[in-house]
PDB file of C-alpha atoms in Angstrom:
ATOM      1  CA  GLN A   1       0.155  -0.006  -0.099  1.00  0.00           C
ATOM      2  CA  VAL A   2       1.007   3.663  -0.553  1.00  0.00           C
ATOM      3  CA  GLN A   3       2.247   5.507   2.422  1.00  0.00           C
ATOM      4  CA  LEU A   4       3.159   9.027   2.645  1.00  0.00           C
ATOM      5  CA  VAL A   5       4.530  10.347   5.707  1.00  0.00           C
ATOM      6  CA  GLU A   6       5.198  14.038   6.173  1.00  0.00           C
ATOM      7  CA  SER A   7       7.764  15.633   8.537  1.00  0.00           C
ATOM      8  CA  GLY A   8       9.291  19.237   9.374  1.00  0.00           C
ATOM      9  CA  GLY A   9       6.184  20.989  10.335  1.00  0.00           C
ATOM     10  CA  GLY A  10       6.238  23.309  13.645  1.00  0.00           C
ATOM     11  CA  LEU A  11       6.043  26.924  14.549  1.00  0.00           C
ATOM     12  CA  VAL A  12       8.158  29.798  12.808  1.00  0.00           C
ATOM     13  CA  GLN A  13       8.039  33.624  12.878  1.00  0.00           C
ATOM     14  CA  ALA A  14       6.543  35.466   9.925  1.00  0.00           C
ATOM     15  CA  GLY A  15       9.113  36.045   7.508  1.00  0.00           C
ATOM     16  CA  GLY A  16      11.150  32.874   8.473  1.00  0.00           C
ATOM     17  CA  SER A  17      11.726  29.505   6.814  1.00  0.00           C
ATOM     18  CA  LEU A  18      10.720  26.087   7.112  1.00  0.00           C
ATOM     19  CA  ARG A  19      11.359  22.655   5.215  1.00  0.00           C
ATOM     20  CA  LEU A  20       8.739  20.042   4.713  1.00  0.00           C
ATOM     21  CA  SER A  21       9.800  16.494   3.644  1.00  0.00           C
ATOM     22  CA  CYS A  22       7.676  13.602   2.736  1.00  0.00           C
ATOM     23  CA  ALA A  23       8.959   9.863   2.594  1.00  0.00           C
ATOM     24  CA  ALA A  24       6.932   7.820  -0.024  1.00  0.00           C
ATOM     25  CA  SER A  25       6.744   4.213  -0.040  1.00  0.00           C
ATOM     26  CA  GLY A  26       4.792   1.465  -1.672  1.00  0.00           C
ATOM     27  CA  LEU A  27       4.928   2.998  -4.969  1.00  0.00           C
ATOM     28  CA  THR A  28       7.032   3.348  -7.957  1.00  0.00           C
ATOM     29  CA  PHE A  29       8.355   6.787  -7.194  1.00  0.00           C
ATOM     30  CA  THR A  30       9.559   7.896 -10.447  1.00  0.00           C
ATOM     31  CA  SER A  31       5.817   7.219 -11.991  1.00  0.00           C
ATOM     32  CA  TYR A  32       4.278   9.605  -9.554  1.00  0.00           C
ATOM     33  CA  THR A  33       3.781  13.391  -9.832  1.00  0.00           C
ATOM     34  CA  MET A  34       4.198  14.324  -6.042  1.00  0.00           C
ATOM     35  CA  GLY A  35       2.632  17.517  -4.643  1.00  0.00           C
ATOM     36  CA  TRP A  36       1.674  19.446  -1.525  1.00  0.00           C
ATOM     37  CA  LEU A  37      -1.805  20.729  -0.626  1.00  0.00           C
ATOM     38  CA  ARG A  38      -2.698  22.604   2.551  1.00  0.00           C
ATOM     39  CA  GLN A  39      -5.919  23.087   4.703  1.00  0.00           C
ATOM     40  CA  ALA A  40      -6.605  26.158   7.106  1.00  0.00           C
ATOM     41  CA  PRO A  41      -9.661  25.699   9.826  1.00  0.00           C
ATOM     42  CA  GLY A  42     -12.843  26.157   8.015  1.00  0.00           C
ATOM     43  CA  LYS A  43     -11.174  26.391   4.447  1.00  0.00           C
ATOM     44  CA  GLU A  44     -11.299  24.034   1.882  1.00  0.00           C
ATOM     45  CA  ARG A  45      -8.180  22.226   0.810  1.00  0.00           C
ATOM     46  CA  THR A  46      -6.085  23.897  -1.612  1.00  0.00           C
ATOM     47  CA  PHE A  47      -3.439  23.121  -4.157  1.00  0.00           C
ATOM     48  CA  VAL A  48       0.240  24.411  -2.925  1.00  0.00           C
ATOM     49  CA  ALA A  49       2.841  22.764  -5.464  1.00  0.00           C
ATOM     50  CA  ALA A  50       3.754  19.982  -7.249  1.00  0.00           C
ATOM     51  CA  VAL A  51       6.632  18.517  -9.269  1.00  0.00           C
ATOM     52  CA  ARG A  52       6.174  16.336 -12.371  1.00  0.00           C
ATOM     53  CA  ARG A  53       6.930  12.734 -12.376  1.00  0.00           C
ATOM     54  CA  SER A  54       9.021  12.793 -15.520  1.00  0.00           C
ATOM     55  CA  ALA A  55      11.487  15.781 -15.428  1.00  0.00           C
ATOM     56  CA  GLY A  56      10.981  17.250 -12.242  1.00  0.00           C
ATOM     57  CA  ILE A  57       9.090  20.323 -13.662  1.00  0.00           C
ATOM     58  CA  PRO A  58       7.719  22.323 -10.714  1.00  0.00           C
ATOM     59  CA  ASP A  59       3.902  23.888 -10.588  1.00  0.00           C
ATOM     60  CA  TYR A  60       3.096  26.368  -8.095  1.00  0.00           C
ATOM     61  CA  ALA A  61      -0.131  28.221  -6.642  1.00  0.00           C
ATOM     62  CA  ASP A  62       0.042  31.931  -7.264  1.00  0.00           C
ATOM     63  CA  SER A  63       0.063  32.471  -3.540  1.00  0.00           C
ATOM     64  CA  VAL A  64       3.422  30.781  -2.916  1.00  0.00           C
ATOM     65  CA  ARG A  65       5.235  31.255  -6.328  1.00  0.00           C
ATOM     66  CA  GLY A  66       8.653  32.889  -5.518  1.00  0.00           C
ATOM     67  CA  ARG A  67       8.578  31.996  -1.991  1.00  0.00           C
ATOM     68  CA  PHE A  68       8.132  28.045  -1.911  1.00  0.00           C
ATOM     69  CA  THR A  69      10.400  25.623  -3.800  1.00  0.00           C
ATOM     70  CA  ILE A  70       9.345  22.066  -4.317  1.00  0.00           C
ATOM     71  CA  SER A  71      11.764  19.432  -4.995  1.00  0.00           C
ATOM     72  CA  ARG A  72      12.205  15.602  -5.394  1.00  0.00           C
ATOM     73  CA  ASP A  73      15.148  13.187  -4.745  1.00  0.00           C
ATOM     74  CA  ASN A  74      14.365  10.072  -6.577  1.00  0.00           C
ATOM     75  CA  ALA A  75      17.205   8.216  -4.946  1.00  0.00           C
ATOM     76  CA  ARG A  76      15.714   8.542  -1.456  1.00  0.00           C
ATOM     77  CA  ASN A  77      11.814   8.544  -2.416  1.00  0.00           C
ATOM     78  CA  THR A  78      11.311  11.764  -1.003  1.00  0.00           C
ATOM     79  CA  VAL A  79       9.812  15.223  -1.930  1.00  0.00           C
ATOM     80  CA  SER A  80      10.317  18.500  -0.068  1.00  0.00           C
ATOM     81  CA  LEU A  81       8.885  21.993   0.522  1.00  0.00           C
ATOM     82  CA  GLN A  82      11.153  24.684   1.102  1.00  0.00           C
ATOM     83  CA  MET A  83       9.063  27.511   2.371  1.00  0.00           C
ATOM     84  CA  ASN A  84      10.603  31.188   2.640  1.00  0.00           C
ATOM     85  CA  SER A  85       9.264  34.594   3.523  1.00  0.00           C
ATOM     86  CA  LEU A  86       6.571  32.769   5.569  1.00  0.00           C
ATOM     87  CA  LYS A  87       3.131  34.726   6.444  1.00  0.00           C
ATOM     88  CA  PRO A  88       0.458  34.177   8.940  1.00  0.00           C
ATOM     89  CA  GLU A  89      -1.904  33.156   6.098  1.00  0.00           C
ATOM     90  CA  ASP A  90       0.326  30.258   5.201  1.00  0.00           C
ATOM     91  CA  THR A  91      -0.867  28.720   8.532  1.00  0.00           C
ATOM     92  CA  ALA A  92      -2.549  25.285   7.817  1.00  0.00           C
ATOM     93  CA  VAL A  93      -1.986  21.649   7.837  1.00  0.00           C
ATOM     94  CA  TYR A  94       0.195  20.813   4.897  1.00  0.00           C
ATOM     95  CA  TYR A  95      -0.302  17.235   3.103  1.00  0.00           C
ATOM     96  CA  CYS A  96       1.844  15.392   0.806  1.00  0.00           C
ATOM     97  CA  ALA A  97       0.272  13.734  -2.066  1.00  0.00           C
ATOM     98  CA  ALA A  98       0.881  11.601  -5.067  1.00  0.00           C
ATOM     99  CA  THR A  99      -0.651  10.692  -8.565  1.00  0.00           C
ATOM    100  CA  ASN A 100       0.356   8.938 -11.664  1.00  0.00           C
ATOM    101  CA  ALA A 101      -1.567  11.047 -13.720  1.00  0.00           C
ATOM    102  CA  LEU A 102      -0.097  12.012 -16.944  1.00  0.00           C
ATOM    103  CA  GLY A 103       0.728  15.686 -17.573  1.00  0.00           C
ATOM    104  CA  PHE A 104       0.710  18.475 -15.060  1.00  0.00           C
ATOM    105  CA  PRO A 105      -1.880  17.393 -12.422  1.00  0.00           C
ATOM    106  CA  ARG A 106      -3.335  19.438  -9.635  1.00  0.00           C
ATOM    107  CA  GLU A 107      -5.387  16.561  -8.316  1.00  0.00           C
ATOM    108  CA  PHE A 108      -4.088  13.672  -6.316  1.00  0.00           C
ATOM    109  CA  ASP A 109      -5.387  10.388  -5.194  1.00  0.00           C
ATOM    110  CA  HIS A 110      -2.894   9.169  -2.243  1.00  0.00           C
ATOM    111  CA  TRP A 111      -2.465  11.348   0.685  1.00  0.00           C
ATOM    112  CA  GLY A 112      -0.227  11.687   3.939  1.00  0.00           C
ATOM    113  CA  GLN A 113      -1.569  12.490   7.376  1.00  0.00           C
ATOM    114  CA  GLY A 114      -0.624  16.151   7.254  1.00  0.00           C
ATOM    115  CA  THR A 115       1.764  18.174   9.333  1.00  0.00           C
ATOM    116  CA  GLN A 116       0.902  21.436  11.020  1.00  0.00           C
ATOM    117  CA  VAL A 117       2.676  24.514  10.181  1.00  0.00           C
ATOM    118  CA  THR A 118       1.964  27.542  12.058  1.00  0.00           C
ATOM    119  CA  VAL A 119       3.024  31.154  11.283  1.00  0.00           C
ATOM    120  CA  SER A 120       2.986  33.632  14.093  1.00  0.00           C
ATOM    121  CA  SER A 121       2.849  37.644  13.439  1.00  0.00           C
TER     122      SER A 121
END
């Protein structure tokens, strides 16, 4: 079975940085586009970033472009999200996700348990 395990969440000051990591197992990692989504209390889950399965091409939501960087390490079966210049509105539970869909997907069918990111003012 597919397992996605996030780590690296925590509390950080506005303007600070945080790096999330996701360890994947139970899948052929290079066949999957990997992504990150987030959900704040009372809000819908929204797309944050993804990195394509084939060439590692990134895709970002407008709200994080220029501040966040997604990357994958195919040798370690991991995907990371480097978050810089964090804002209070970035506060959410962040979920690692995976899909083997072709193209540049923003929809995913496997999910991790989530990790809390809190950005203080």
